[in-house]
Short mmCIF file of C-alpha atoms and ligand atoms in Angstrom, two decimals:
data_model
loop_
_atom_site.label_atom_id
_atom_site.label_comp_id
_atom_site.label_asym_id
_atom_site.label_seq_id
_atom_site.Cartn_x
_atom_site.Cartn_y
_atom_site.Cartn_z
CA MET A 1 102.19 97.93 76.69
CA THR A 2 99.77 96.98 73.94
CA GLY A 3 97.40 94.20 72.95
CA GLU A 4 94.82 92.27 74.96
CA PRO A 5 94.11 93.34 78.54
CA ARG A 6 96.14 91.33 81.06
CA GLY A 7 94.19 89.12 83.46
CA VAL A 8 94.81 89.87 87.14
CA ALA A 9 94.08 87.89 90.30
CA ILE A 10 94.08 89.67 93.65
CA LEU A 11 94.67 87.46 96.67
CA GLY A 12 93.58 89.42 99.72
CA SER A 13 91.35 91.85 97.82
CA THR A 14 89.56 93.29 100.86
CA GLY A 15 92.73 94.37 102.71
CA SER A 16 94.68 97.61 102.46
CA ILE A 17 96.81 96.60 99.43
CA GLY A 18 93.90 94.74 97.82
CA THR A 19 91.59 97.75 97.84
CA THR A 20 94.42 100.00 96.62
CA ALA A 21 95.09 97.53 93.79
CA LEU A 22 91.43 97.58 92.73
CA ARG A 23 91.53 101.40 92.55
CA VAL A 24 94.62 101.16 90.33
CA LEU A 25 93.05 98.48 88.11
CA GLN A 26 89.83 100.46 87.76
CA ARG A 27 91.82 103.47 86.54
CA HIS A 28 93.55 101.27 83.94
CA SER A 29 90.65 99.04 82.94
CA ASP A 30 91.72 99.27 79.27
CA ARG A 31 94.94 97.41 80.17
CA PHE A 32 93.86 95.00 82.89
CA ARG A 33 90.89 92.76 83.67
CA VAL A 34 90.18 91.53 87.20
CA ARG A 35 89.76 87.75 86.72
CA ALA A 36 89.96 86.43 90.27
CA LEU A 37 89.36 87.84 93.75
CA THR A 38 89.94 86.17 97.09
CA ALA A 39 89.46 87.42 100.64
CA PHE A 40 90.14 86.03 104.09
CA ARG A 41 86.68 86.53 105.59
CA ASN A 42 85.22 89.95 104.68
CA ALA A 43 82.40 88.46 102.56
CA ALA A 44 80.38 91.70 102.46
CA LEU A 45 83.15 93.75 100.84
CA LEU A 46 84.16 90.82 98.62
CA ARG A 47 80.58 90.65 97.31
CA GLU A 48 80.62 94.37 96.48
CA GLN A 49 83.96 93.98 94.67
CA ALA A 50 82.71 90.93 92.75
CA GLU A 51 79.60 92.80 91.59
CA LEU A 52 81.68 95.75 90.40
CA PHE A 53 84.57 93.91 88.70
CA LYS A 54 82.77 90.71 87.62
CA PRO A 55 85.74 88.30 88.01
CA THR A 56 85.43 84.73 86.69
CA PHE A 57 86.58 83.33 90.06
CA VAL A 58 85.81 84.36 93.66
CA GLY A 59 87.17 82.61 96.74
CA VAL A 60 86.94 83.08 100.48
CA VAL A 61 89.47 81.46 102.84
CA CYS A 62 87.49 81.31 106.08
CA ASN A 63 84.76 78.71 106.09
CA GLY A 64 81.52 79.40 107.91
CA VAL A 65 81.10 82.87 106.40
CA ASP A 66 78.00 81.90 104.42
CA PRO A 67 79.42 82.79 101.01
CA GLN A 68 77.37 82.82 97.86
CA SER A 69 77.11 79.35 96.42
CA GLU A 70 79.38 79.87 93.41
CA TRP A 71 82.32 80.99 95.56
CA ALA A 72 85.23 78.66 96.28
CA CYS A 73 85.81 78.10 100.00
CA GLY A 74 88.86 77.33 102.12
CA ALA A 75 92.61 78.05 101.95
CA ASP A 76 92.93 76.14 98.63
CA CYS A 77 91.14 78.96 96.82
CA LEU A 78 94.39 81.00 96.89
CA VAL A 79 96.30 78.40 94.87
CA THR A 80 93.33 77.85 92.53
CA ALA A 81 93.09 81.58 91.81
CA ALA A 82 96.87 81.87 91.33
CA GLN A 83 97.00 79.08 88.73
CA ARG A 84 94.03 80.04 86.56
CA GLY A 85 94.54 80.09 82.81
CA ASP A 86 92.88 83.50 82.39
CA VAL A 87 95.27 85.09 84.93
CA ASP A 88 98.61 86.62 83.82
CA ILE A 89 99.49 88.58 86.98
CA VAL A 90 98.82 87.55 90.58
CA ILE A 91 98.78 90.34 93.15
CA ASN A 92 99.59 88.48 96.36
CA ALA A 93 98.39 90.70 99.21
CA VAL A 94 97.75 87.90 101.69
CA VAL A 95 99.04 88.60 105.21
CA GLY A 96 101.76 86.25 106.46
CA ALA A 97 102.98 82.74 105.74
CA ALA A 98 99.50 81.77 104.49
CA GLY A 99 100.45 83.24 101.09
CA LEU A 100 103.35 80.84 100.42
CA ASP A 101 101.66 78.09 98.41
CA ALA A 102 99.91 80.59 96.12
CA THR A 103 103.21 82.37 95.36
CA LEU A 104 104.92 79.04 94.59
CA ALA A 105 101.97 77.88 92.43
CA ALA A 106 101.84 81.14 90.45
CA VAL A 107 105.55 81.36 89.57
CA HIS A 108 105.57 77.64 88.84
CA ALA A 109 102.74 78.29 86.35
CA GLY A 110 104.88 80.99 84.68
CA LYS A 111 102.98 83.99 86.00
CA ARG A 112 104.15 87.34 87.30
CA VAL A 113 103.56 87.74 91.02
CA ALA A 114 103.20 91.34 92.17
CA LEU A 115 104.31 90.53 95.70
CA ALA A 116 102.99 92.42 98.68
CA ASN A 117 103.15 89.24 100.77
CA LYS A 118 106.82 89.66 101.75
CA GLU A 119 106.52 87.00 104.48
CA THR A 120 106.50 84.17 101.93
CA LEU A 121 109.78 85.34 100.39
CA VAL A 122 111.25 85.58 103.89
CA MET A 123 109.99 82.14 104.81
CA ALA A 124 111.03 80.36 101.62
CA GLY A 125 113.17 82.68 99.46
CA SER A 126 115.28 79.88 97.95
CA LEU A 127 112.24 77.75 97.10
CA VAL A 128 110.47 80.70 95.47
CA SER A 129 113.58 81.52 93.39
CA GLU A 130 113.85 77.87 92.35
CA ALA A 131 110.15 77.77 91.38
CA CYS A 132 110.67 80.92 89.24
CA ARG A 133 113.57 79.26 87.42
CA ARG A 134 111.61 76.06 86.82
CA GLY A 135 108.26 77.54 85.88
CA GLY A 136 109.36 80.74 84.16
CA GLY A 137 107.42 83.01 86.52
CA GLU A 138 108.79 86.13 88.17
CA ILE A 139 108.43 88.11 91.38
CA VAL A 140 108.02 91.88 91.12
CA PRO A 141 107.88 93.62 94.50
CA VAL A 142 104.99 95.82 95.61
CA ASP A 143 106.78 96.83 98.81
CA SER A 144 107.64 100.52 98.31
CA GLU A 145 111.30 100.13 99.31
CA HIS A 146 111.88 97.21 96.94
CA SER A 147 109.96 98.91 94.14
CA ALA A 148 112.32 101.86 94.65
CA ILE A 149 115.39 99.62 94.48
CA LEU A 150 114.08 97.85 91.37
CA GLN A 151 113.49 101.23 89.69
CA CYS A 152 117.03 102.41 90.57
CA ILE A 153 118.72 99.17 89.49
CA GLY A 154 116.54 98.60 86.40
CA GLY A 155 118.50 97.53 83.34
CA ARG A 156 121.92 98.01 84.98
CA ASN A 157 124.66 95.45 85.48
CA PRO A 158 123.95 93.68 88.82
CA GLY A 159 127.71 93.57 89.46
CA ASP A 160 127.75 97.37 89.57
CA VAL A 161 125.64 97.49 92.75
CA ARG A 162 127.69 97.88 95.93
CA ARG A 163 125.05 98.48 98.60
CA LEU A 164 121.34 98.97 99.24
CA ILE A 165 120.19 101.42 101.90
CA ILE A 166 116.59 100.67 102.85
CA THR A 167 114.71 103.52 104.51
CA ALA A 168 112.47 103.03 107.57
CA SER A 169 110.00 105.57 108.89
CA GLY A 170 110.98 104.51 112.41
CA GLY A 171 107.32 103.89 113.25
CA PRO A 172 105.30 105.58 116.00
CA PHE A 173 107.97 104.98 118.69
CA ARG A 174 110.96 106.40 116.81
CA ALA A 175 111.50 109.10 119.44
CA TRP A 176 110.20 107.22 122.52
CA PRO A 177 112.61 106.16 125.30
CA GLY A 178 113.35 102.42 125.18
CA GLU A 179 111.62 101.48 128.44
CA ARG A 180 108.44 103.25 127.33
CA VAL A 181 108.49 101.38 123.97
CA ALA A 182 108.35 98.02 125.78
CA ARG A 183 105.12 99.11 127.53
CA ALA A 184 103.36 100.59 124.46
CA THR A 185 99.67 99.73 124.03
CA VAL A 186 97.92 98.35 120.94
CA ALA A 187 96.37 101.78 120.27
CA ASP A 188 99.84 103.43 120.49
CA ALA A 189 101.34 100.87 118.11
CA LEU A 190 98.56 101.22 115.52
CA GLN A 191 99.25 104.96 115.08
CA HIS A 192 101.67 104.85 112.16
CA PRO A 193 103.02 108.34 111.38
CA THR A 194 103.24 108.17 107.56
CA TRP A 195 101.58 105.03 106.12
CA ARG A 196 97.96 103.80 106.45
CA MET A 197 98.25 100.01 106.34
CA GLY A 198 96.78 96.78 107.73
CA ARG A 199 97.14 95.96 111.43
CA LYS A 200 99.84 93.29 111.21
CA ILE A 201 102.27 95.34 109.11
CA THR A 202 101.57 98.42 111.24
CA ILE A 203 102.69 96.53 114.36
CA ASP A 204 105.70 95.19 112.42
CA SER A 205 106.59 98.79 111.57
CA ALA A 206 106.40 99.74 115.24
CA THR A 207 108.72 96.88 116.33
CA LEU A 208 110.93 97.30 113.20
CA ALA A 209 110.38 93.58 112.49
CA ASN A 210 109.04 94.86 109.16
CA LYS A 211 112.47 96.23 108.28
CA ALA A 212 114.09 92.86 109.09
CA LEU A 213 111.54 91.18 106.80
CA GLU A 214 112.38 93.75 104.10
CA VAL A 215 116.16 93.20 104.36
CA ILE A 216 115.63 89.44 103.93
CA GLU A 217 113.20 90.16 101.07
CA ALA A 218 115.83 92.37 99.38
CA HIS A 219 118.49 89.68 99.85
CA PHE A 220 116.40 87.21 97.86
CA LEU A 221 115.00 89.66 95.30
CA PHE A 222 118.28 91.32 94.35
CA GLY A 223 120.80 88.58 95.18
CA LEU A 224 122.95 90.71 97.50
CA SER A 225 124.64 89.55 100.71
CA TYR A 226 123.43 90.79 104.09
CA ASP A 227 126.65 92.84 104.42
CA GLN A 228 125.48 94.85 101.39
CA ILE A 229 122.08 95.82 102.81
CA GLU A 230 121.67 98.56 105.41
CA VAL A 231 118.76 100.33 107.08
CA VAL A 232 118.45 104.03 107.83
CA VAL A 233 115.61 105.84 109.60
CA HIS A 234 113.90 108.47 107.45
CA PRO A 235 110.81 109.80 109.27
CA GLN A 236 109.18 111.52 106.26
CA SER A 237 108.97 108.31 104.11
CA VAL A 238 109.69 110.33 100.93
CA VAL A 239 112.97 108.66 99.90
CA HIS A 240 111.82 105.07 99.40
CA SER A 241 115.38 103.60 99.32
CA PHE A 242 118.90 104.18 97.98
CA VAL A 243 121.15 102.11 95.72
CA GLU A 244 124.92 102.72 95.87
CA PHE A 245 126.99 101.65 92.88
CA VAL A 246 130.63 100.50 92.84
CA ASP A 247 131.90 103.94 91.83
CA GLY A 248 130.23 105.54 94.86
CA SER A 249 127.33 107.05 92.92
CA VAL A 250 124.01 106.76 94.79
CA LEU A 251 120.52 106.72 93.25
CA ALA A 252 117.27 107.09 95.18
CA GLN A 253 113.61 106.83 94.22
CA VAL A 254 111.51 109.58 95.76
CA GLY A 255 107.83 110.42 96.13
CA VAL A 256 105.04 111.17 98.58
CA PRO A 257 103.97 108.04 100.52
CA SER A 258 101.29 106.24 98.44
CA MET A 259 101.05 102.55 97.59
CA GLU A 260 99.26 103.21 94.27
CA LEU A 261 102.50 103.81 92.39
CA PRO A 262 104.38 100.70 93.62
CA VAL A 263 101.25 98.59 92.93
CA LEU A 264 100.96 99.97 89.38
CA TYR A 265 104.69 99.64 88.73
CA ALA A 266 104.61 95.98 89.80
CA LEU A 267 101.94 95.43 87.11
CA THR A 268 103.72 97.29 84.31
CA HIS A 269 107.48 96.91 85.06
CA PRO A 270 109.65 97.80 83.21
CA GLU A 271 107.14 100.01 81.40
CA ARG A 272 105.38 103.04 82.85
CA LEU A 273 101.88 104.36 82.33
CA THR A 274 100.57 107.89 82.36
CA ASP A 275 97.40 108.95 84.19
CA THR A 276 98.39 107.47 87.56
CA GLY A 277 96.62 109.98 89.79
CA VAL A 278 99.94 110.76 91.47
CA PRO A 279 100.22 114.51 92.18
CA PRO A 280 103.28 116.38 90.80
CA PHE A 281 106.30 116.08 93.09
CA ASP A 282 107.22 119.28 94.94
CA PRO A 283 110.58 119.06 96.75
CA VAL A 284 109.83 122.22 98.72
CA GLU A 285 106.53 120.78 99.95
CA VAL A 286 108.21 117.64 101.37
CA SER A 287 111.27 119.36 102.85
CA PRO A 288 113.13 119.02 105.12
CA LEU A 289 114.13 115.38 104.60
CA THR A 290 116.07 113.92 107.53
CA PHE A 291 117.92 110.66 108.25
CA GLU A 292 118.89 108.97 111.51
CA ARG A 293 120.67 105.81 112.70
CA VAL A 294 118.41 102.95 113.81
CA ARG A 295 118.22 102.60 117.64
CA THR A 296 118.86 98.85 117.48
CA ALA A 297 119.00 98.34 121.28
CA ASP A 298 115.46 99.70 121.71
CA PHE A 299 114.02 97.77 118.71
CA PRO A 300 115.55 94.27 119.07
CA ALA A 301 113.28 92.65 116.47
CA LEU A 302 115.39 94.16 113.67
CA LYS A 303 118.64 92.61 114.88
CA LEU A 304 116.92 89.26 115.53
CA GLY A 305 115.56 89.18 111.99
CA LEU A 306 118.91 90.05 110.43
CA ALA A 307 120.60 87.29 112.49
CA ALA A 308 117.92 84.84 111.30
CA GLY A 309 118.55 85.90 107.69
CA ARG A 310 122.28 85.29 108.03
CA LEU A 311 121.68 81.94 109.70
CA GLY A 312 119.58 80.76 106.73
CA GLY A 313 117.89 77.35 106.66
CA ALA A 314 114.56 77.55 108.47
CA ALA A 315 115.69 80.46 110.71
CA PRO A 316 113.94 83.19 108.65
CA ALA A 317 110.75 81.06 108.67
CA VAL A 318 111.05 80.69 112.46
CA PHE A 319 111.59 84.44 112.84
CA ASN A 320 108.59 85.18 110.64
CA ALA A 321 106.24 82.68 112.30
CA ALA A 322 107.25 83.64 115.86
CA ASN A 323 106.69 87.28 114.93
CA GLU A 324 103.28 86.57 113.36
CA GLN A 325 102.17 84.63 116.43
CA ALA A 326 103.50 87.20 118.91
CA VAL A 327 101.90 90.08 116.98
CA ALA A 328 98.54 88.25 116.97
CA LEU A 329 98.78 87.77 120.76
CA PHE A 330 99.76 91.43 121.24
CA LEU A 331 96.79 92.58 119.10
CA GLU A 332 94.51 90.37 121.24
CA GLY A 333 95.82 92.18 124.33
CA ARG A 334 97.36 89.00 125.75
CA ILE A 335 101.05 90.00 125.79
CA ALA A 336 102.98 93.27 126.09
CA PHE A 337 104.65 95.08 123.18
CA GLY A 338 108.08 94.18 124.62
CA ASP A 339 107.07 90.52 124.65
CA VAL A 340 107.00 90.44 120.83
CA PRO A 341 110.82 90.50 120.42
CA ARG A 342 111.19 88.30 123.54
CA GLY A 343 109.01 85.65 121.90
CA ILE A 344 110.96 85.87 118.64
CA ALA A 345 114.32 85.58 120.46
CA SER A 346 113.17 82.54 122.42
CA ALA A 347 111.81 80.79 119.30
CA LEU A 348 115.05 81.43 117.41
CA ASP A 349 117.10 80.07 120.34
CA ALA A 350 115.04 76.90 120.39
CA LEU A 351 114.46 76.35 116.65
CA GLY A 352 116.86 78.62 114.73
CA ASP A 353 119.14 75.84 113.46
CA THR A 354 116.28 73.72 112.03
CA PRO A 355 117.02 72.68 108.43
CA GLY A 356 114.69 74.20 105.86
CA ASP A 357 115.39 72.95 102.38
CA THR A 358 111.87 71.79 101.51
CA ARG A 359 108.44 73.38 101.65
CA ASP A 360 107.27 70.81 104.22
CA ALA A 361 110.30 71.41 106.48
CA LEU A 362 109.65 75.15 106.38
CA VAL A 363 105.96 74.72 107.16
CA ALA A 364 106.89 72.40 110.08
CA ALA A 365 109.34 75.03 111.41
CA ASP A 366 106.60 77.66 111.04
CA VAL A 367 104.14 75.55 113.04
CA ALA A 368 106.75 74.75 115.74
CA ALA A 369 107.69 78.43 116.13
CA ARG A 370 104.05 79.45 116.61
CA ALA A 371 103.56 76.69 119.19
CA HIS A 372 106.75 77.75 120.98
CA VAL A 373 105.54 81.34 121.34
CA ARG A 374 102.05 80.31 122.53
CA GLU A 375 103.59 77.96 125.10
CA MET A 376 106.07 80.56 126.29
CA PHE A 377 103.27 83.01 127.07
CA GLN A 378 100.83 80.24 128.12
CA CYS A 379 98.29 81.37 125.53
MG1 MG B 401 107.83 98.55 102.97
#
């Protein structure tokens, strides 16, 4: 990679992926310039970041935070940042369906989206693909499993891929009996064994809803059918995923759990940079590596998500929205851990066959699914 530094926007710069991305960009400041930063509501950290990186645009989503006068305010700031002329790459690290319009706007404007906001691909995969075709933009995954798959597939004939095997840490309840899982507390669920992440994705990892989101994400990113995508539990999170080819050969991408590498790779793909701060890989240090079947009966959110993916239409959007709402209620202490998959199942029963061929239809299904879950639990 040579020439002028590439302009980067980070949507969600104060979260876990956002702060990791800024560390990566700081290390490679000769190649990249931070042009735009947006945050949900952490104005104090956003101000620190803005002073350090001096972007040309700063936005904050939540009104009433008392932002500095030159900041853009409200949800529109995500789309504004994503479309800016001085931005080449948009790192979308927004949590949940709220990131959809910015992803669509960025790819429509011909930009690369380094996508950590998997929910928007789940919610509207076909629309995002269509916007890429029309606008000339592209989606490069930040999710470690999808980065692994991209690195294994890179440059090969797509017809040679037979199967993806996505690894899952199994979360904090991997070895818990099923009836105890349903009664887990918020503190239990926030104790992820291998990854330090934001609260929403940490709960999704505990329910395995995250893996359902990732299978749907892989379906849209790599154009494979749901029959070609499997999940295996791998507690050490060292093998980030496998790709099996038609001749039976299997490739994997391997490394100690750190989001810095997938973030950097999403910026540079298909090229690689040196000086990444990643320590040398030592297979003895990470051994033994083990693999287990998923306990689907004890983690029903996975099966529900896969069924929603196969159903298509607005079903993945309903799955995603019901999950987001149920996780928010669980984090507020208003429903039990076992209520999260119950809420998703009920929303899919009621709304799963809603059509979803436009952005507005998908947003309506999203709103209806959230309302359904709140009503079900009288919250
Ligand atoms: Mg992941």
